[in-house]
PDB file of C-alpha atoms in Angstrom:
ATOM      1  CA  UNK C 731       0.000   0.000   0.000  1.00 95.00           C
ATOM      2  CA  UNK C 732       1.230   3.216  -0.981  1.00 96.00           C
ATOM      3  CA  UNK C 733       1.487   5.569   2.521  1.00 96.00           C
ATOM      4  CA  UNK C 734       2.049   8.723   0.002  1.00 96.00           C
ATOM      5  CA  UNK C 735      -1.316   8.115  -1.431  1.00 95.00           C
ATOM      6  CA  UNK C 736      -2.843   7.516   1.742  1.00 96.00           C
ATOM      7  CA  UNK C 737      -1.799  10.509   3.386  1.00 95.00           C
ATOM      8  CA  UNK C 738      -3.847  13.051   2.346  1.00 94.00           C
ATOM      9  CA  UNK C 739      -7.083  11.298   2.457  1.00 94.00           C
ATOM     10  CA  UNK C 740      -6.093  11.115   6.460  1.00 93.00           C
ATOM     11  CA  UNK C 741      -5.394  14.927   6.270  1.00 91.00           C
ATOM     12  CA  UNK C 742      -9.458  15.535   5.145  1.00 93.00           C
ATOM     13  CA  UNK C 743     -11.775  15.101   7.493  1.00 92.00           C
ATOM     14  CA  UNK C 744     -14.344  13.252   4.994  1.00 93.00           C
ATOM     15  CA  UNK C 745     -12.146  11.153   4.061  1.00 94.00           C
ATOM     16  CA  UNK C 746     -10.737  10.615   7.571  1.00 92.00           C
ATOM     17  CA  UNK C 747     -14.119   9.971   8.677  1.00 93.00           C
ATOM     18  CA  UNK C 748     -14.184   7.017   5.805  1.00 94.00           C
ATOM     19  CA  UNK C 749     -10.813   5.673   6.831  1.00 93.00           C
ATOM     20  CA  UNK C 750     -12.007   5.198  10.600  1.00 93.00           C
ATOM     21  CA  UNK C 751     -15.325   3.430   9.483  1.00 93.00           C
ATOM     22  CA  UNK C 752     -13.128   0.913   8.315  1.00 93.00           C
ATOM     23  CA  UNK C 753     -11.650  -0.027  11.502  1.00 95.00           C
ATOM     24  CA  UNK C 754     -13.030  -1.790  14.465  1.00 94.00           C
ATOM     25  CA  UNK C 755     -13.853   0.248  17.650  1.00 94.00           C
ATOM     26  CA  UNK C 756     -11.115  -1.495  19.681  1.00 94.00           C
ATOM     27  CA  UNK C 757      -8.815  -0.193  16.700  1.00 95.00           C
ATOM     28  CA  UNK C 758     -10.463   3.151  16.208  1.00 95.00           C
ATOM     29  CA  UNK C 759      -9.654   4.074  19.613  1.00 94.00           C
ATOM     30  CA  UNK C 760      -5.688   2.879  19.144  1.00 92.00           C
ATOM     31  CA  UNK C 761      -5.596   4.979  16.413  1.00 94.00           C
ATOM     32  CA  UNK C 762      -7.120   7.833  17.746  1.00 93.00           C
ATOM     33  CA  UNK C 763      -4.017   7.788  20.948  1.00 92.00           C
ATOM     34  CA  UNK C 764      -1.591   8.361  18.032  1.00 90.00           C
ATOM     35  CA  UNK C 765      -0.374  11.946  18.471  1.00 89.00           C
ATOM     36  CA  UNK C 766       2.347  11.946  15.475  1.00 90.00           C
ATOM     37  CA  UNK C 767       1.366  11.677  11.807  1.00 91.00           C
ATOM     38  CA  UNK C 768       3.797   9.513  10.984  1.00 92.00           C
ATOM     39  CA  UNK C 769       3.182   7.056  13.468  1.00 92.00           C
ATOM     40  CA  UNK C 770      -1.140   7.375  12.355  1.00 93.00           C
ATOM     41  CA  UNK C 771      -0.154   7.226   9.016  1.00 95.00           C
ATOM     42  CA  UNK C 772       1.775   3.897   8.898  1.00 95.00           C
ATOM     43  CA  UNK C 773      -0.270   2.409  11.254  1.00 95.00           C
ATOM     44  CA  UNK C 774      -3.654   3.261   9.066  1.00 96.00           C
ATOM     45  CA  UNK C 775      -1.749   1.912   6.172  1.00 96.00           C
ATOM     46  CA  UNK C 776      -0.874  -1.637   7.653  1.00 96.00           C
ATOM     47  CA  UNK C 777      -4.281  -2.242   8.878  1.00 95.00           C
ATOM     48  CA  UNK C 778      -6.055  -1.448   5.601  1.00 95.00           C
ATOM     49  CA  UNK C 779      -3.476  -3.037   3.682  1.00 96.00           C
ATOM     50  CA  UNK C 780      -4.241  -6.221   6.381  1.00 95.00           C
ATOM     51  CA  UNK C 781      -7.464  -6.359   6.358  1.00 93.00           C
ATOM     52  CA  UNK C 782      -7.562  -5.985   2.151  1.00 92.00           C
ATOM     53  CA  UNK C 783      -5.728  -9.220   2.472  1.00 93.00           C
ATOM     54  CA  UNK C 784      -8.638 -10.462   4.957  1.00 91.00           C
ATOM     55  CA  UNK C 785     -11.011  -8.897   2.448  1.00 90.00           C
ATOM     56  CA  UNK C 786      -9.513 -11.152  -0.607  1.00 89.00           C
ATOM     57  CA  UNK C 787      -9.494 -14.679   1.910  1.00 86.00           C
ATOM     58  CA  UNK C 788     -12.568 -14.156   3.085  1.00 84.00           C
ATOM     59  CA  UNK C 789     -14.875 -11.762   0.175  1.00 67.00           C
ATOM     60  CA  UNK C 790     -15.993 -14.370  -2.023  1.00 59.00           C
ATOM     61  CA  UNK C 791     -17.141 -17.130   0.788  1.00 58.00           C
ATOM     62  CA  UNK C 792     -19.194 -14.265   3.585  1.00 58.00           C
ATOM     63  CA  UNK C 793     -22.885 -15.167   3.309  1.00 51.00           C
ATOM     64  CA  UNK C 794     -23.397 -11.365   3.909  1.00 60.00           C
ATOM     65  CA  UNK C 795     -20.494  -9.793   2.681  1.00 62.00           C
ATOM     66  CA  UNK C 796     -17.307  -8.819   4.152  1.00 73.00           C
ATOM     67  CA  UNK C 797     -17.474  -5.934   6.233  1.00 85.00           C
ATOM     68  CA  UNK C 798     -14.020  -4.123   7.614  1.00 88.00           C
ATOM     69  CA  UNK C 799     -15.228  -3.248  10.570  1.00 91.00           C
ATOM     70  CA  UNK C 800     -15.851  -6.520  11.844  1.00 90.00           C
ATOM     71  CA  UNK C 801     -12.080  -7.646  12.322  1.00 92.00           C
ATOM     72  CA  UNK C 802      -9.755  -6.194  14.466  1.00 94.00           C
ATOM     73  CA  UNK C 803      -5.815  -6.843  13.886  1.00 94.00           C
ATOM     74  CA  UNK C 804      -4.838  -6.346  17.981  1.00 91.00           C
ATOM     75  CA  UNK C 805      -1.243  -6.960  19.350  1.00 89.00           C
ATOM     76  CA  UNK C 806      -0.420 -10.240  20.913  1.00 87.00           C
ATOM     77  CA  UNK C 807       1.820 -11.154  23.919  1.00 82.00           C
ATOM     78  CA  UNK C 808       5.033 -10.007  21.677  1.00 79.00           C
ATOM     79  CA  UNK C 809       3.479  -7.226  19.865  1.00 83.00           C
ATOM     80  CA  UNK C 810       2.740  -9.313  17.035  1.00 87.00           C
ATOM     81  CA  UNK C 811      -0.520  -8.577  15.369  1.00 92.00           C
ATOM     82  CA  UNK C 812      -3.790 -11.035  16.209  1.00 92.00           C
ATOM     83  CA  UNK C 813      -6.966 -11.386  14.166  1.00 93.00           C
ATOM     84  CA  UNK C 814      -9.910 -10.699  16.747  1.00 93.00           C
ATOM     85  CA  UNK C 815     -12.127 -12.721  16.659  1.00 91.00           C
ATOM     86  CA  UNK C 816     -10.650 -15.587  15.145  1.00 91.00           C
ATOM     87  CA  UNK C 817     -12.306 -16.295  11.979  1.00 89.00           C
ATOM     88  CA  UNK C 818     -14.660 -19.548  11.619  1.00 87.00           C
ATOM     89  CA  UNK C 819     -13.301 -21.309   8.535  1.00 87.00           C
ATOM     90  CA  UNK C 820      -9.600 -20.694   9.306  1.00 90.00           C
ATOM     91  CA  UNK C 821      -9.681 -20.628  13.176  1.00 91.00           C
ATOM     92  CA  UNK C 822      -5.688 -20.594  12.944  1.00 91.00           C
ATOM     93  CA  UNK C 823      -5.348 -17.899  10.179  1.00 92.00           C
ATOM     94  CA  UNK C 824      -2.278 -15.937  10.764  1.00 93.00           C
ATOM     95  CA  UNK C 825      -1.427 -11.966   9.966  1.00 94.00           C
ATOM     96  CA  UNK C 826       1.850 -10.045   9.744  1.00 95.00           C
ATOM     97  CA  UNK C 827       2.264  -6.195   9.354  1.00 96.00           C
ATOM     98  CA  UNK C 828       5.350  -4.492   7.994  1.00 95.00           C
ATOM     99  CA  UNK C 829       6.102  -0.590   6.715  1.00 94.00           C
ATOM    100  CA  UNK C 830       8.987   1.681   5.539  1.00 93.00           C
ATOM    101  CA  UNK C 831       9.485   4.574   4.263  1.00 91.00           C
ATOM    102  CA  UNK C 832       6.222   5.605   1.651  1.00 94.00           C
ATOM    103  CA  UNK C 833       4.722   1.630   1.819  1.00 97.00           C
ATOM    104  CA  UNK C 834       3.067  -0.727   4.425  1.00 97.00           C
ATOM    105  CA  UNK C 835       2.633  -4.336   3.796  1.00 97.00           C
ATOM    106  CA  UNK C 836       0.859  -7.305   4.777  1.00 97.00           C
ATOM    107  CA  UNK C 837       0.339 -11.034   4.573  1.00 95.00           C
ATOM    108  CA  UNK C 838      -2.032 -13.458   5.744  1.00 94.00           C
ATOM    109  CA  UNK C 839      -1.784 -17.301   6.301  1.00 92.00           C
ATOM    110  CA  UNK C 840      -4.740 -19.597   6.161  1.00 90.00           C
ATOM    111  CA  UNK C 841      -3.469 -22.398   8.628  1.00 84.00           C
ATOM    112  CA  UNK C 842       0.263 -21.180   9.930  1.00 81.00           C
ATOM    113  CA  UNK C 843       2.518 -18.289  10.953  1.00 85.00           C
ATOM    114  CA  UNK C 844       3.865 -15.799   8.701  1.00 91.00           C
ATOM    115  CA  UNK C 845       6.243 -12.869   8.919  1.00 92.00           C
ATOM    116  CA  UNK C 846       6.592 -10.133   5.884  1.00 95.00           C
ATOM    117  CA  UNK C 847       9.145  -7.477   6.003  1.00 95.00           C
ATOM    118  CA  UNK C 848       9.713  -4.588   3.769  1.00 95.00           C
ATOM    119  CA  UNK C 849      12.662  -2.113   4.168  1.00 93.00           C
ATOM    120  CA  UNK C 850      13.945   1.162   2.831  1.00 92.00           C
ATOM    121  CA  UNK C 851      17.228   0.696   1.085  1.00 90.00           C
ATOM    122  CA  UNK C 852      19.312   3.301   2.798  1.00 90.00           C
ATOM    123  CA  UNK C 853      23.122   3.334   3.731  1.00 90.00           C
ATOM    124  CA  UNK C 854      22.155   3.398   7.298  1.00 90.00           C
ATOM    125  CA  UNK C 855      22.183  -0.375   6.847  1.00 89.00           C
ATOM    126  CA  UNK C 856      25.741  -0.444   6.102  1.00 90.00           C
ATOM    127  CA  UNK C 857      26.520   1.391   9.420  1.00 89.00           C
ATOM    128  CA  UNK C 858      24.796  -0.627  11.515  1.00 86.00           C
ATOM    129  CA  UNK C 859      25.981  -4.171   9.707  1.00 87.00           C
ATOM    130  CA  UNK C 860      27.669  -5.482  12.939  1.00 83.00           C
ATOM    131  CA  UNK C 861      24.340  -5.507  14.493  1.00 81.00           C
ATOM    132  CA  UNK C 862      22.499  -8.034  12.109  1.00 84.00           C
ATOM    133  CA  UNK C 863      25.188  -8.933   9.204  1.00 84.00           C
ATOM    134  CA  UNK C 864      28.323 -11.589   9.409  1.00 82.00           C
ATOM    135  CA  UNK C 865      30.266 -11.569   6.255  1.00 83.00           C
ATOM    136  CA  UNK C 866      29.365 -15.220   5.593  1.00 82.00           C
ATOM    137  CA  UNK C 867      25.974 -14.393   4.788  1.00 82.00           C
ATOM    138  CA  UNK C 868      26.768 -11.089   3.082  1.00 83.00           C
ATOM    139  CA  UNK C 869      28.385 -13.176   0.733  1.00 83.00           C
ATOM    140  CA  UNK C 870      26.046 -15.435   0.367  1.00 82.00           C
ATOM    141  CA  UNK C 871      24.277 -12.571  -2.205  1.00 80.00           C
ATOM    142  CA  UNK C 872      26.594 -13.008  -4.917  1.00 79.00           C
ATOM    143  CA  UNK C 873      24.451 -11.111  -7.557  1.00 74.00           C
ATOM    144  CA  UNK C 874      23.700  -7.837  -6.017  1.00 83.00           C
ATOM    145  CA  UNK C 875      25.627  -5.343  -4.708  1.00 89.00           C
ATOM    146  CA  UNK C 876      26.410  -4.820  -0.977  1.00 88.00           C
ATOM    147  CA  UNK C 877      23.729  -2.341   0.009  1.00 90.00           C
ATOM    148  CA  UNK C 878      21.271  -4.992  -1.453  1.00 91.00           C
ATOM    149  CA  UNK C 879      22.374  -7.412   0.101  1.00 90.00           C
ATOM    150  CA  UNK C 880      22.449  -5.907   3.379  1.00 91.00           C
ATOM    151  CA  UNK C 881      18.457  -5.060   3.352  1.00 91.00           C
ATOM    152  CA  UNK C 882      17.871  -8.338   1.887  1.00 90.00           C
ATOM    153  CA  UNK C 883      19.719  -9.718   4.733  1.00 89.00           C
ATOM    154  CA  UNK C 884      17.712  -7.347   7.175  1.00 90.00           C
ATOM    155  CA  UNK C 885      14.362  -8.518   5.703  1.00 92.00           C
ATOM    156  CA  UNK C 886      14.583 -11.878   5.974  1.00 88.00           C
ATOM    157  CA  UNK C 887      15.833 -12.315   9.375  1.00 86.00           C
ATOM    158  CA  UNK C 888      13.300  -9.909  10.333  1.00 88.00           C
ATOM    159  CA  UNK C 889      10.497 -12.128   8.298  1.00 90.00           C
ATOM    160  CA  UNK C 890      12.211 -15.358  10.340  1.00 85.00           C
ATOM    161  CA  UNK C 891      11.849 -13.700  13.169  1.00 83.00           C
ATOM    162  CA  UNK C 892       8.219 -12.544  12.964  1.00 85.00           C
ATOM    163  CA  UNK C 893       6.955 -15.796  11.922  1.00 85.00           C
ATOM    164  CA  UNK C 894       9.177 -18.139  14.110  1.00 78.00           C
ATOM    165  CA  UNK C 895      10.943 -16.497  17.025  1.00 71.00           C
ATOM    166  CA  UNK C 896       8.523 -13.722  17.932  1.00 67.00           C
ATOM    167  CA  UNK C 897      10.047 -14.155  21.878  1.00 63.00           C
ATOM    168  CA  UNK C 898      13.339 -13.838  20.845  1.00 60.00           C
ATOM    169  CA  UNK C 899      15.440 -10.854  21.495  1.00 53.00           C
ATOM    170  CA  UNK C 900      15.515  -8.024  18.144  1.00 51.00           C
ATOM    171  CA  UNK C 901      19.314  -8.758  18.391  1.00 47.00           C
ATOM    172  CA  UNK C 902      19.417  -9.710  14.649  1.00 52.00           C
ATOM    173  CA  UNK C 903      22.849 -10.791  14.220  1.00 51.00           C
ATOM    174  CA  UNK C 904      21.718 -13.754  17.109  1.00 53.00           C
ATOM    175  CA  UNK C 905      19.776 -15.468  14.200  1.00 58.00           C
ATOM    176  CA  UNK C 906      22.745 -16.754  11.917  1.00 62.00           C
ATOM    177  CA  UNK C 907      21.034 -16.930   8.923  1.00 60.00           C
ATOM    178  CA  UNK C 908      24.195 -19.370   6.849  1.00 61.00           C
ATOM    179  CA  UNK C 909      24.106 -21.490   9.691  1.00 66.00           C
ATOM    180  CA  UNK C 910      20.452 -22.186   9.716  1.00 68.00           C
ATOM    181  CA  UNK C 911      20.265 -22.538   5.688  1.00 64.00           C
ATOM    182  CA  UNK C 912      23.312 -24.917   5.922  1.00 68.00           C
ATOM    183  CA  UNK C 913      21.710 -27.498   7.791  1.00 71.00           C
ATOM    184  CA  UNK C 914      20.172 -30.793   5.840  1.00 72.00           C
ATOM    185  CA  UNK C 915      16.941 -30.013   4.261  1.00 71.00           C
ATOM    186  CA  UNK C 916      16.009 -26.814   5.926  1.00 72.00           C
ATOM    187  CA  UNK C 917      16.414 -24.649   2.271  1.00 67.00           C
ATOM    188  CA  UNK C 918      13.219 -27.413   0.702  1.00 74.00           C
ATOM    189  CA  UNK C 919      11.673 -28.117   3.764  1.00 78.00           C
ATOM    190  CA  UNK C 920       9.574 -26.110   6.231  1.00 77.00           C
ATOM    191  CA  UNK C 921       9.232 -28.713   8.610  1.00 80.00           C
ATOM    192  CA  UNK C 922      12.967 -29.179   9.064  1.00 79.00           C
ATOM    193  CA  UNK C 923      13.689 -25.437   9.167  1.00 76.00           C
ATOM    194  CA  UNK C 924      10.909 -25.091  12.099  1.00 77.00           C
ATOM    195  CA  UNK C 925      13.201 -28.090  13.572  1.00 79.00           C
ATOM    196  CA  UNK C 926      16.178 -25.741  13.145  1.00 75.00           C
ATOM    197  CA  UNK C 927      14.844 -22.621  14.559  1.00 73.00           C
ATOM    198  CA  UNK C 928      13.837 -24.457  17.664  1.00 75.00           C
ATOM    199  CA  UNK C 929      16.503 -26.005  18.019  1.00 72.00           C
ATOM    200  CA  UNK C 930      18.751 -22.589  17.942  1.00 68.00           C
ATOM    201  CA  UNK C 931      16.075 -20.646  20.010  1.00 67.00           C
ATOM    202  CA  UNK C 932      16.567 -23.313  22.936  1.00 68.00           C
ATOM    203  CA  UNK C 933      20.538 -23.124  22.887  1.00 63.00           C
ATOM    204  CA  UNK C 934      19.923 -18.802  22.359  1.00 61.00           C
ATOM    205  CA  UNK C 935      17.282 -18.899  25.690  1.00 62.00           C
ATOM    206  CA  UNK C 936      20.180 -19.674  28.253  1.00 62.00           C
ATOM    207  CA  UNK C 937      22.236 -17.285  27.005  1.00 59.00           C
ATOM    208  CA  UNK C 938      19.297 -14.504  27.214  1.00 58.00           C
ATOM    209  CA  UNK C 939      18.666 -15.836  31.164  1.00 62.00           C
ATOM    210  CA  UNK C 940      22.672 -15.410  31.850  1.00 60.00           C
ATOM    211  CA  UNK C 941      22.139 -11.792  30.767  1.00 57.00           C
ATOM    212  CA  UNK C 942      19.149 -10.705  32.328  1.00 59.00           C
ATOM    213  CA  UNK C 943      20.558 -12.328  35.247  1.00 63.00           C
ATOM    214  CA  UNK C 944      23.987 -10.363  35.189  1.00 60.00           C
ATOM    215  CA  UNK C 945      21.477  -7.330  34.686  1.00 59.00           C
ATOM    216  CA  UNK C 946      19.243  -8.472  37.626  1.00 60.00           C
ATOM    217  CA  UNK C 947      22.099  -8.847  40.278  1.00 59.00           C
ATOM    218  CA  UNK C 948      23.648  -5.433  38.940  1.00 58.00           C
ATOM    219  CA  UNK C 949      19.816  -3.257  39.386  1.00 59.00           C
ATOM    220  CA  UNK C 950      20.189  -4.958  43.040  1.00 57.00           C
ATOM    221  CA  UNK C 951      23.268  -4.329  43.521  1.00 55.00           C
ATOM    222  CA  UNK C 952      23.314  -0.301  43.105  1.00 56.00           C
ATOM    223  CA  UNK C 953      19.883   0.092  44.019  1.00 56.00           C
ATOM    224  CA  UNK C 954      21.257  -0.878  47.727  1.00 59.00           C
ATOM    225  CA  UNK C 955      24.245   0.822  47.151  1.00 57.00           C
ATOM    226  CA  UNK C 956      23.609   3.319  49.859  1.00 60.00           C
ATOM    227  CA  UNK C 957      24.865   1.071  52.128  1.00 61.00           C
ATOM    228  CA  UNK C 958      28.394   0.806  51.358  1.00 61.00           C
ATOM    229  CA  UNK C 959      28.811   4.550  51.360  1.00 63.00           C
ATOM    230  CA  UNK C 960      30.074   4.452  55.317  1.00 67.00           C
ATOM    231  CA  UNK C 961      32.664   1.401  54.324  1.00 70.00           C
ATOM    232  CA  UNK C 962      36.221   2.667  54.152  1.00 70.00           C
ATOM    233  CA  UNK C 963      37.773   2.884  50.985  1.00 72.00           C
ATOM    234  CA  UNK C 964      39.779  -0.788  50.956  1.00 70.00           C
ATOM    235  CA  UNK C 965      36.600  -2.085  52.197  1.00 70.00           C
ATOM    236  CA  UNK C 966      34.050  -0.684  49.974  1.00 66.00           C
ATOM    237  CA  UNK C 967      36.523  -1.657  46.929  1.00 65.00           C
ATOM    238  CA  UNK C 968      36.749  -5.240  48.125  1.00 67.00           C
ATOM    239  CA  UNK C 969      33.166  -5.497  47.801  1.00 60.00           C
ATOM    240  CA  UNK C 970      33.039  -3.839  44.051  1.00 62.00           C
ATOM    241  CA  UNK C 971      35.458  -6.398  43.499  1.00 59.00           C
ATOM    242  CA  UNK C 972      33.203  -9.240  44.760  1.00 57.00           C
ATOM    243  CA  UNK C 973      30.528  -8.159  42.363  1.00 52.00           C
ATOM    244  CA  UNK C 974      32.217  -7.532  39.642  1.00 52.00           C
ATOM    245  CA  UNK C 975      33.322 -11.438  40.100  1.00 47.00           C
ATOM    246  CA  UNK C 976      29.656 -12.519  40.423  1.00 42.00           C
ATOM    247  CA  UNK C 977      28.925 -10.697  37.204  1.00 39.00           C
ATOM    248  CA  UNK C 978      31.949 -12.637  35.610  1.00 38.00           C
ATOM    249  CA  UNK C 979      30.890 -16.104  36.239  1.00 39.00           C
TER     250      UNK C 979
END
């Protein structure tokens, strides 16, 4: 959906008024708590371009028509978006809701998870590389250049991670992307990359505890800090010392 077309039908207050009938009260009033136009704008523009998806499952087979109103796309546990209610002839029908720049996109399942991303190619992606890119999977786009590669690298572990690890931690470069594709079968075969990505998100779940609990003991540790402020210098540092070797184990 294109958010430059949309915009100034939200900026006129017929049109507006259209817009909003669209949406379901529990998602008229989330819209109406959005104080930036930016923020309205994409939002409006991956509902609508949700619920057209809804429109083209579900048009054809309503006994009296499809009506917008009467779905709701609400976040889930991890922010994810939920159809509300759940519809009657695909009671496991799945929804996922991207945007960037001047477009919003979405995609609906019938029977499964999904995850759709769409992203701006900008060279901000080569600064922040580290953060989501190794150089293993850069090269793993041999036909485009480097930019390209980098936001098609973005995009798909963002997709992966939408559909399949929606708990995990948005530290992208956690979800090796060449490791996972390596492994027997999991390029052909959904069931053994579902295999895969469990497999990894068990192994990546420890390592997540050991670093909230580092953070954990550290919160506890200043937020009683008070109490070393009478210790004498040698004293107080002996105990810095101790927890600073806690935090190291």
């Amino acid at each position: 959906l294109d958010l430059d077309a949309l915009r100034p039908l939200i900026d006129q207050a017929e049109a507006l008024q259209f817009l909003a009938s669209l949406l379901s009260p529990v998602e008229l009033g989330r819209f109406q708590r959005f104080a930036y136009a930016k923020r309205r704008l994409e939002w409006m523009g991956g509902r609508l371009a949700a619920k057209r998806c809804l429109h083209a499952l579900l048009g054809t087979h309503s006994p009296q028509g499809f009506c917008y109103s009467n779905h709701s796309f609400v976040p889930d546990a991890h922010g994810r978006p939920r159809l509300d209610p759940p519809l009657d002839q695909y009671p496991h029908a799945e929804v996922s809701i991207s945007h960037s720049q001047r477009y919003a996109a979405a995609m609906l399942q019938q029977s499964d998870r999904c995850g759709i991303d769409i992203q701006h190619k900008t060279p901000k992606l080569a600064s922040v590389r580290e953060r989501f890119a190794t150089n293993e999977e850069v090269r793993m786009f041999t036909a485009t250049d480097t930019l390209t590669s980098l936001g098609l690298l973005w995009v798909t572990k963002e997709a992966v991670k939408k559909c399949l690890l929606p708990a995990h931690p948005s530290f992208l470069v956690a979800i090796k992307l060449a490791e996972v594709m390596s492994r027997p079968h999991v390029a052909t075969d959904r069931a053994s990359m579902r295999a895969a990505l469990a497999e990894y998100q068990s192994e990546r779940h420890l390592e997540v505890l050991k670093i909230q609990n580092s953070a954990r003991n550290s919160t506890e540790w200043f937020e009683t800090l008070d109490r070393y402020t009478g210790f004498a210098p040698e004293q107080a540092h002996r105990h810095g010392e101790q927890h600073a070797g806690r935090q190291g184990d």
